[in-house]
PDB file of C-alpha atoms in Angstrom:
ATOM      1  CA  MET A  19       0.009   0.008  -0.086  1.00 49.00           C
ATOM      2  CA  ALA A  20       1.398   3.329  -1.061  1.00 66.00           C
ATOM      3  CA  ASN A  21       2.143   5.961   1.678  1.00 81.00           C
ATOM      4  CA  LYS A  22       0.382   9.179   1.540  1.00 94.00           C
ATOM      5  CA  THR A  23       2.496  12.167   0.241  1.00 95.00           C
ATOM      6  CA  TRP A  24       2.102  15.949  -0.093  1.00 98.00           C
ATOM      7  CA  THR A  25       3.813  18.308  -2.546  1.00 98.00           C
ATOM      8  CA  LEU A  26       4.814  21.781  -1.456  1.00 98.00           C
ATOM      9  CA  ARG A  27       5.375  24.572  -4.009  1.00 97.00           C
ATOM     10  CA  SER A  28       7.094  27.774  -3.786  1.00 96.00           C
ATOM     11  CA  GLY A  29       7.984  29.536  -7.034  1.00 94.00           C
ATOM     12  CA  ASP A  30       9.426  26.876  -9.286  1.00 94.00           C
ATOM     13  CA  ASP A  31      10.766  24.829  -6.258  1.00 96.00           C
ATOM     14  CA  THR A  32       8.918  21.753  -4.977  1.00 97.00           C
ATOM     15  CA  ALA A  33       9.285  19.468  -1.876  1.00 97.00           C
ATOM     16  CA  GLU A  34       7.611  16.069  -1.476  1.00 97.00           C
ATOM     17  CA  ILE A  35       6.750  15.091   2.049  1.00 97.00           C
ATOM     18  CA  SER A  36       5.583  11.643   3.173  1.00 96.00           C
ATOM     19  CA  ALA A  37       3.219  10.485   6.001  1.00 97.00           C
ATOM     20  CA  PHE A  38       5.758   7.629   6.601  1.00 96.00           C
ATOM     21  CA  GLY A  39       8.076   9.214   9.343  1.00 96.00           C
ATOM     22  CA  ALA A  40       7.165  12.802   8.174  1.00 97.00           C
ATOM     23  CA  ILE A  41      10.234  12.414   5.951  1.00 96.00           C
ATOM     24  CA  ALA A  42      11.119  14.692   3.035  1.00 96.00           C
ATOM     25  CA  LEU A  43      11.340  12.450   0.043  1.00 95.00           C
ATOM     26  CA  SER A  44      12.406  15.039  -2.461  1.00 96.00           C
ATOM     27  CA  TRP A  45      13.496  18.743  -2.718  1.00 97.00           C
ATOM     28  CA  LYS A  46      13.861  20.157  -6.122  1.00 96.00           C
ATOM     29  CA  VAL A  47      15.029  23.740  -7.000  1.00 94.00           C
ATOM     30  CA  LYS A  48      15.124  25.681 -10.257  1.00 88.00           C
ATOM     31  CA  ARG A  49      18.675  26.051 -11.599  1.00 84.00           C
ATOM     32  CA  GLY A  50      18.714  27.615 -15.095  1.00 83.00           C
ATOM     33  CA  ASP A  51      16.133  25.797 -17.181  1.00 86.00           C
ATOM     34  CA  GLU A  52      16.020  22.523 -15.069  1.00 89.00           C
ATOM     35  CA  LEU A  53      14.931  21.299 -11.672  1.00 90.00           C
ATOM     36  CA  VAL A  54      17.764  19.880  -9.599  1.00 93.00           C
ATOM     37  CA  GLU A  55      17.245  17.286  -6.840  1.00 95.00           C
ATOM     38  CA  LEU A  56      19.004  18.246  -3.580  1.00 94.00           C
ATOM     39  CA  LEU A  57      18.078  15.337  -1.235  1.00 96.00           C
ATOM     40  CA  ASP A  58      19.677  11.851  -1.435  1.00 93.00           C
ATOM     41  CA  GLY A  59      16.633   9.828  -0.214  1.00 90.00           C
ATOM     42  CA  TYR A  60      15.521   6.250  -0.203  1.00 89.00           C
ATOM     43  CA  ALA A  61      16.148   4.613  -3.613  1.00 85.00           C
ATOM     44  CA  SER A  62      13.187   2.203  -3.309  1.00 86.00           C
ATOM     45  CA  ASP A  63      10.160   1.322  -1.120  1.00 85.00           C
ATOM     46  CA  GLU A  64      12.206  -1.472   0.270  1.00 88.00           C
ATOM     47  CA  GLU A  65      14.927   0.794   1.449  1.00 90.00           C
ATOM     48  CA  ARG A  66      12.312   3.030   3.036  1.00 88.00           C
ATOM     49  CA  GLU A  67      10.677   0.177   4.926  1.00 86.00           C
ATOM     50  CA  GLU A  68      14.066  -1.066   6.221  1.00 89.00           C
ATOM     51  CA  LEU A  69      14.866   2.563   7.280  1.00 91.00           C
ATOM     52  CA  HIS A  70      18.108   2.026   5.199  1.00 89.00           C
ATOM     53  CA  GLY A  71      20.474   4.861   6.491  1.00 91.00           C
ATOM     54  CA  TYR A  72      17.639   6.715   8.149  1.00 94.00           C
ATOM     55  CA  ARG A  73      17.649   8.996   5.045  1.00 95.00           C
ATOM     56  CA  ASN A  74      16.148  12.365   5.990  1.00 96.00           C
ATOM     57  CA  ALA A  75      14.500  10.885   8.960  1.00 97.00           C
ATOM     58  CA  VAL A  76      12.957  12.983  11.748  1.00 98.00           C
ATOM     59  CA  LEU A  77      14.243  11.718  15.079  1.00 97.00           C
ATOM     60  CA  ALA A  78      12.253  11.757  18.332  1.00 97.00           C
ATOM     61  CA  PRO A  79      11.744  11.239  21.361  1.00 96.00           C
ATOM     62  CA  TRP A  80      15.503  10.720  21.262  1.00 95.00           C
ATOM     63  CA  SER A  81      17.807  11.493  18.408  1.00 92.00           C
ATOM     64  CA  ASN A  82      21.029   9.506  18.722  1.00 90.00           C
ATOM     65  CA  ARG A  83      21.791   6.101  20.235  1.00 91.00           C
ATOM     66  CA  ILE A  84      21.110   4.625  23.796  1.00 93.00           C
ATOM     67  CA  ALA A  85      23.720   2.378  25.194  1.00 91.00           C
ATOM     68  CA  ASP A  86      22.360  -1.277  25.362  1.00 94.00           C
ATOM     69  CA  SER A  87      18.857   0.194  24.692  1.00 95.00           C
ATOM     70  CA  ARG A  88      18.369   0.801  28.409  1.00 95.00           C
ATOM     71  CA  PHE A  89      18.037   3.921  30.606  1.00 95.00           C
ATOM     72  CA  SER A  90      16.383   5.080  33.849  1.00 95.00           C
ATOM     73  CA  PHE A  91      14.311   8.232  34.201  1.00 94.00           C
ATOM     74  CA  GLY A  92      11.721   9.500  36.651  1.00 91.00           C
ATOM     75  CA  GLY A  93      11.634   6.159  38.622  1.00 91.00           C
ATOM     76  CA  HIS A  94      11.307   4.157  35.349  1.00 92.00           C
ATOM     77  CA  ASP A  95      13.780   1.561  34.358  1.00 95.00           C
ATOM     78  CA  VAL A  96      13.242   1.508  30.590  1.00 95.00           C
ATOM     79  CA  ASP A  97      14.324  -1.384  28.285  1.00 95.00           C
ATOM     80  CA  LEU A  98      13.746  -0.600  24.650  1.00 93.00           C
ATOM     81  CA  GLY A  99      14.759  -3.957  23.537  1.00 92.00           C
ATOM     82  CA  PRO A 100      16.746  -5.098  20.500  1.00 90.00           C
ATOM     83  CA  ASP A 101      16.169  -4.112  16.917  1.00 85.00           C
ATOM     84  CA  ALA A 102      14.943  -6.557  14.245  1.00 81.00           C
ATOM     85  CA  GLU A 103      18.451  -7.829  13.802  1.00 84.00           C
ATOM     86  CA  GLY A 104      18.961  -8.159  17.523  1.00 88.00           C
ATOM     87  CA  VAL A 105      21.182  -5.259  18.094  1.00 87.00           C
ATOM     88  CA  ARG A 106      20.731  -3.326  21.313  1.00 91.00           C
ATOM     89  CA  GLU A 107      21.607   0.250  20.423  1.00 88.00           C
ATOM     90  CA  GLY A 108      18.417   2.266  20.887  1.00 91.00           C
ATOM     91  CA  LEU A 109      18.833   3.835  17.507  1.00 92.00           C
ATOM     92  CA  HIS A 110      17.266   7.234  16.411  1.00 94.00           C
ATOM     93  CA  GLY A 111      14.023   7.198  18.441  1.00 95.00           C
ATOM     94  CA  LEU A 112      10.519   5.789  17.666  1.00 95.00           C
ATOM     95  CA  ILE A 113       8.914   7.935  14.865  1.00 96.00           C
ATOM     96  CA  ALA A 114      10.993   7.105  11.764  1.00 95.00           C
ATOM     97  CA  ALA A 115       8.483   4.489  10.531  1.00 94.00           C
ATOM     98  CA  LYS A 116       5.284   5.931  12.132  1.00 96.00           C
ATOM     99  CA  GLN A 117       2.430   7.178  10.023  1.00 96.00           C
ATOM    100  CA  PHE A 118       1.854  10.893  10.575  1.00 97.00           C
ATOM    101  CA  VAL A 119      -1.451  12.678  10.102  1.00 97.00           C
ATOM    102  CA  GLU A 120      -2.049  16.187   8.589  1.00 97.00           C
ATOM    103  CA  LEU A 121      -3.020  18.939  10.928  1.00 97.00           C
ATOM    104  CA  ASP A 122      -2.828  21.999   8.705  1.00 96.00           C
ATOM    105  CA  ARG A 123      -1.284  23.079   5.458  1.00 97.00           C
ATOM    106  CA  ALA A 124      -1.055  25.692   2.725  1.00 97.00           C
ATOM    107  CA  GLU A 125       0.765  25.557  -0.609  1.00 98.00           C
ATOM    108  CA  ASP A 126       4.249  26.027   0.772  1.00 97.00           C
ATOM    109  CA  TRP A 127       3.991  24.654   4.197  1.00 97.00           C
ATOM    110  CA  ILE A 128       2.483  21.639   6.100  1.00 98.00           C
ATOM    111  CA  GLN A 129       2.158  20.549   9.647  1.00 97.00           C
ATOM    112  CA  LEU A 130       1.988  16.912  10.641  1.00 98.00           C
ATOM    113  CA  ALA A 131       1.763  14.920  13.937  1.00 98.00           C
ATOM    114  CA  CYS A 132       2.021  11.508  15.539  1.00 97.00           C
ATOM    115  CA  GLN A 133       1.628  10.054  19.071  1.00 97.00           C
ATOM    116  CA  VAL A 134       4.208   7.657  20.610  1.00 96.00           C
ATOM    117  CA  GLY A 135       4.901   5.905  23.894  1.00 95.00           C
ATOM    118  CA  GLY A 136       2.606   5.510  26.916  1.00 93.00           C
ATOM    119  CA  GLU A 137       1.527   3.216  29.638  1.00 89.00           C
ATOM    120  CA  GLY A 138       2.354  -0.467  28.822  1.00 86.00           C
ATOM    121  CA  GLN A 139       4.802   0.401  26.087  1.00 91.00           C
ATOM    122  CA  ASP A 140       8.561  -0.052  25.882  1.00 89.00           C
ATOM    123  CA  TYR A 141       8.886   3.785  26.011  1.00 94.00           C
ATOM    124  CA  PRO A 142       6.408   4.534  28.905  1.00 95.00           C
ATOM    125  CA  PHE A 143       6.191   8.235  28.413  1.00 96.00           C
ATOM    126  CA  SER A 144       3.362   9.646  26.315  1.00 96.00           C
ATOM    127  CA  VAL A 145       4.620  12.162  23.752  1.00 96.00           C
ATOM    128  CA  GLN A 146       3.087  13.931  20.718  1.00 97.00           C
ATOM    129  CA  VAL A 147       5.489  15.075  17.927  1.00 97.00           C
ATOM    130  CA  HIS A 148       4.600  17.811  15.490  1.00 97.00           C
ATOM    131  CA  VAL A 149       6.636  18.437  12.368  1.00 97.00           C
ATOM    132  CA  LEU A 150       6.399  21.610  10.329  1.00 97.00           C
ATOM    133  CA  TYR A 151       7.889  21.847   6.851  1.00 98.00           C
ATOM    134  CA  ARG A 152       8.186  25.208   5.039  1.00 97.00           C
ATOM    135  CA  LEU A 153       9.437  25.666   1.397  1.00 97.00           C
ATOM    136  CA  TYR A 154      11.124  28.883   0.232  1.00 95.00           C
ATOM    137  CA  GLY A 155      11.568  29.185  -3.542  1.00 93.00           C
ATOM    138  CA  THR A 156      11.135  32.803  -4.531  1.00 88.00           C
ATOM    139  CA  ASP A 157      13.317  35.919  -4.686  1.00 83.00           C
ATOM    140  CA  GLY A 158      16.303  33.924  -5.339  1.00 81.00           C
ATOM    141  CA  LYS A 159      15.978  31.846  -2.151  1.00 83.00           C
ATOM    142  CA  HIS A 160      16.009  28.061  -2.024  1.00 91.00           C
ATOM    143  CA  ARG A 161      15.308  26.775   1.385  1.00 93.00           C
ATOM    144  CA  LEU A 162      13.578  23.882   2.964  1.00 95.00           C
ATOM    145  CA  GLU A 163      12.893  24.535   6.644  1.00 94.00           C
ATOM    146  CA  LEU A 164      12.049  21.943   9.154  1.00 95.00           C
ATOM    147  CA  THR A 165      10.787  22.656  12.741  1.00 94.00           C
ATOM    148  CA  ILE A 166      10.056  19.895  15.259  1.00 95.00           C
ATOM    149  CA  LYS A 167       8.103  20.225  18.573  1.00 95.00           C
ATOM    150  CA  ALA A 168       7.106  17.701  21.163  1.00 96.00           C
ATOM    151  CA  ALA A 169       4.201  17.886  23.506  1.00 95.00           C
ATOM    152  CA  ASN A 170       4.166  15.859  26.739  1.00 96.00           C
ATOM    153  CA  THR A 171       0.784  14.298  26.719  1.00 95.00           C
ATOM    154  CA  GLY A 172       1.255  12.224  29.876  1.00 94.00           C
ATOM    155  CA  THR A 173       1.022  12.985  33.593  1.00 93.00           C
ATOM    156  CA  GLU A 174       4.692  12.874  34.540  1.00 94.00           C
ATOM    157  CA  ASP A 175       7.950  14.389  33.169  1.00 95.00           C
ATOM    158  CA  ALA A 176       9.184  12.751  29.921  1.00 95.00           C
ATOM    159  CA  PRO A 177      12.732  12.603  28.523  1.00 94.00           C
ATOM    160  CA  ILE A 178      12.711  14.174  24.966  1.00 94.00           C
ATOM    161  CA  THR A 179      15.405  15.182  22.473  1.00 93.00           C
ATOM    162  CA  LEU A 180      14.652  16.010  18.861  1.00 95.00           C
ATOM    163  CA  GLY A 181      16.824  15.829  15.693  1.00 94.00           C
ATOM    164  CA  TRP A 182      17.076  15.442  11.928  1.00 95.00           C
ATOM    165  CA  HIS A 183      19.146  12.952   9.875  1.00 94.00           C
ATOM    166  CA  PRO A 184      19.645  14.732   6.586  1.00 92.00           C
ATOM    167  CA  TYR A 185      21.042  13.196   3.329  1.00 92.00           C
ATOM    168  CA  LEU A 186      22.038  15.894   0.800  1.00 90.00           C
ATOM    169  CA  ARG A 187      23.078  15.425  -2.740  1.00 89.00           C
ATOM    170  CA  TYR A 188      26.056  17.127  -4.279  1.00 84.00           C
ATOM    171  CA  ILE A 189      27.090  16.530  -7.862  1.00 81.00           C
ATOM    172  CA  ALA A 190      30.496  17.971  -8.160  1.00 83.00           C
ATOM    173  CA  PRO A 191      33.991  17.158  -6.999  1.00 83.00           C
ATOM    174  CA  LYS A 192      34.125  16.426  -3.276  1.00 79.00           C
ATOM    175  CA  GLN A 193      36.857  18.968  -2.725  1.00 80.00           C
ATOM    176  CA  LEU A 194      34.596  21.839  -3.752  1.00 85.00           C
ATOM    177  CA  ALA A 195      31.742  20.978  -1.480  1.00 87.00           C
ATOM    178  CA  GLN A 196      31.177  22.988   1.733  1.00 88.00           C
ATOM    179  CA  VAL A 197      28.570  22.640   4.380  1.00 89.00           C
ATOM    180  CA  THR A 198      27.652  25.107   6.987  1.00 90.00           C
ATOM    181  CA  ILE A 199      25.920  23.563  10.226  1.00 91.00           C
ATOM    182  CA  PRO A 200      24.299  26.259  12.475  1.00 91.00           C
ATOM    183  CA  ALA A 201      25.413  24.678  15.719  1.00 93.00           C
ATOM    184  CA  SER A 202      28.068  25.521  18.281  1.00 94.00           C
ATOM    185  CA  GLU A 203      28.852  21.925  19.515  1.00 95.00           C
ATOM    186  CA  VAL A 204      29.566  18.478  18.091  1.00 95.00           C
ATOM    187  CA  VAL A 205      28.740  15.366  20.087  1.00 95.00           C
ATOM    188  CA  ARG A 206      31.823  13.216  20.820  1.00 94.00           C
ATOM    189  CA  THR A 207      31.087   9.346  20.760  1.00 92.00           C
ATOM    190  CA  ASN A 208      32.817   6.117  21.258  1.00 91.00           C
ATOM    191  CA  ALA A 209      33.553   3.494  18.679  1.00 87.00           C
ATOM    192  CA  ALA A 210      29.913   2.364  18.681  1.00 85.00           C
ATOM    193  CA  ASN A 211      28.692   5.890  18.214  1.00 88.00           C
ATOM    194  CA  ILE A 212      27.265   6.076  21.673  1.00 89.00           C
ATOM    195  CA  PRO A 213      27.721   9.649  23.100  1.00 91.00           C
ATOM    196  CA  LEU A 214      30.263   9.965  25.954  1.00 92.00           C
ATOM    197  CA  GLU A 215      29.009  10.773  29.392  1.00 91.00           C
ATOM    198  CA  GLY A 216      28.493  14.323  30.743  1.00 92.00           C
ATOM    199  CA  ASP A 217      30.448  17.374  29.445  1.00 94.00           C
ATOM    200  CA  GLU A 218      32.987  15.024  27.789  1.00 94.00           C
ATOM    201  CA  ALA A 219      30.537  14.474  25.087  1.00 94.00           C
ATOM    202  CA  PHE A 220      30.287  18.151  23.814  1.00 96.00           C
ATOM    203  CA  VAL A 221      33.062  19.723  21.907  1.00 96.00           C
ATOM    204  CA  ALA A 222      32.816  23.389  20.702  1.00 95.00           C
ATOM    205  CA  ALA A 223      33.195  24.192  17.095  1.00 92.00           C
ATOM    206  CA  GLU A 224      36.479  26.027  17.529  1.00 92.00           C
ATOM    207  CA  ASP A 225      37.953  23.116  19.378  1.00 93.00           C
ATOM    208  CA  SER A 226      36.633  20.301  17.180  1.00 90.00           C
ATOM    209  CA  ALA A 227      39.482  20.063  14.639  1.00 84.00           C
ATOM    210  CA  ALA A 228      42.265  19.818  17.289  1.00 87.00           C
ATOM    211  CA  ALA A 229      40.087  17.295  19.296  1.00 90.00           C
ATOM    212  CA  GLY A 230      40.103  14.965  16.382  1.00 88.00           C
ATOM    213  CA  VAL A 231      36.279  14.595  16.298  1.00 90.00           C
ATOM    214  CA  PHE A 232      36.217  14.448  12.426  1.00 89.00           C
ATOM    215  CA  PRO A 233      37.879  12.130   9.912  1.00 85.00           C
ATOM    216  CA  GLU A 234      41.337  12.869   8.636  1.00 82.00           C
ATOM    217  CA  GLY A 235      41.258  14.920   5.567  1.00 78.00           C
ATOM    218  CA  VAL A 236      38.016  16.800   6.342  1.00 83.00           C
ATOM    219  CA  ASP A 237      38.573  20.547   6.806  1.00 88.00           C
ATOM    220  CA  VAL A 238      36.545  21.925   9.672  1.00 90.00           C
ATOM    221  CA  SER A 239      36.574  25.610  10.922  1.00 90.00           C
ATOM    222  CA  ALA A 240      34.325  27.673  13.112  1.00 90.00           C
ATOM    223  CA  GLY A 241      32.457  30.674  11.792  1.00 86.00           C
ATOM    224  CA  GLU A 242      29.767  32.998  12.914  1.00 86.00           C
ATOM    225  CA  ASP A 243      27.073  30.623  11.734  1.00 85.00           C
ATOM    226  CA  GLY A 244      28.640  27.483  13.393  1.00 90.00           C
ATOM    227  CA  PHE A 245      30.710  24.662  11.774  1.00 93.00           C
ATOM    228  CA  ILE A 246      32.074  25.089   8.200  1.00 92.00           C
ATOM    229  CA  ILE A 247      33.024  21.844   6.711  1.00 90.00           C
ATOM    230  CA  THR A 248      34.866  21.746   3.442  1.00 88.00           C
ATOM    231  CA  GLY A 249      35.215  18.467   1.505  1.00 82.00           C
ATOM    232  CA  PRO A 250      32.800  16.551   3.732  1.00 78.00           C
ATOM    233  CA  ALA A 251      33.088  12.769   3.661  1.00 74.00           C
ATOM    234  CA  ASP A 252      32.350   9.868   6.065  1.00 74.00           C
ATOM    235  CA  LEU A 253      30.460  12.133   8.429  1.00 82.00           C
ATOM    236  CA  ASP A 254      28.197  10.421  10.861  1.00 86.00           C
ATOM    237  CA  HIS A 255      28.165  13.066  13.571  1.00 91.00           C
ATOM    238  CA  ALA A 256      25.454  14.685  15.843  1.00 93.00           C
ATOM    239  CA  PHE A 257      25.497  18.479  16.292  1.00 94.00           C
ATOM    240  CA  THR A 258      23.792  20.420  19.019  1.00 93.00           C
ATOM    241  CA  SER A 259      23.421  23.959  20.624  1.00 92.00           C
ATOM    242  CA  LEU A 260      21.893  25.362  17.538  1.00 87.00           C
ATOM    243  CA  THR A 261      22.919  29.025  16.543  1.00 81.00           C
ATOM    244  CA  GLU A 262      19.904  29.767  14.409  1.00 66.00           C
ATOM    245  CA  PHE A 263      16.316  29.587  15.326  1.00 52.00           C
ATOM    246  CA  SER A 264      13.631  28.632  12.907  1.00 46.00           C
ATOM    247  CA  ARG A 265      11.614  31.358  11.256  1.00 50.00           C
ATOM    248  CA  SER A 266       8.612  28.847  11.212  1.00 48.00           C
ATOM    249  CA  GLU A 267       7.725  29.086  14.902  1.00 50.00           C
ATOM    250  CA  GLU A 268       4.734  31.319  14.190  1.00 50.00           C
ATOM    251  CA  ARG A 269       3.422  28.901  11.601  1.00 57.00           C
ATOM    252  CA  PHE A 270       2.463  26.205  14.127  1.00 57.00           C
ATOM    253  CA  SER A 271      -1.219  26.330  14.231  1.00 54.00           C
ATOM    254  CA  ARG A 272      -1.388  24.074  17.367  1.00 50.00           C
ATOM    255  CA  ASN A 273       1.067  24.628  20.039  1.00 50.00           C
ATOM    256  CA  ALA A 274      -0.497  22.224  22.578  1.00 56.00           C
ATOM    257  CA  GLU A 275      -1.454  18.658  22.229  1.00 65.00           C
ATOM    258  CA  THR A 276      -3.988  17.627  19.557  1.00 70.00           C
ATOM    259  CA  ASP A 277      -6.457  14.733  19.502  1.00 72.00           C
ATOM    260  CA  LEU A 278      -5.108  12.202  17.024  1.00 73.00           C
TER     261      LEU A 278
END
């Protein structure tokens, strides 16, 4: 059964958003006389169902990995269990394969939501996740903006972190590529990509090159807007402490929980 999708339009630019995981399947911008694809998404339905690479996935209620898929919070000892292959790494949250519902939309933006967790589930905290995409494709701008919010729909405190797992397409020599990431810290991990404990996990942008956080041969510097990475390759890093806030905050039509 095909998953529902929505197409956003702004000027000549388009973005296709799926109900499956609220992922962006495509983002095409006008360059000269042709539309150019900027996302490197799932190549097939099979890849999507397998969450192959978590391409462009929205991540919640946690965004990285949880050691041994176990943690304690608020008097709960939580065991998230192994994945389909028996690996216990608590990978990338619970919503990447969830079906989202539409809450509100216009031609160039859409708001989606899903509900996760609750009493009797592996993740016992009740959380509602809202995702807002906004497309800019006029006045020489090409921007696909994503804002994520979470509402605690339970009766006790809930541990929540949010993230995005983008895959971008660049068709040119790697040495010419440059990515700016609007964050002031990168997360340091062990060999299993589990974040280190406490303050040791967080490395400031200006210290990251000397700290050896990135692969050899990747040029990383700190600018006013965060990390500037030239010749990116083999990057599988988490960034935090954002330096730029979304302009889409006002577009959320429902700030509190919604009946789903």
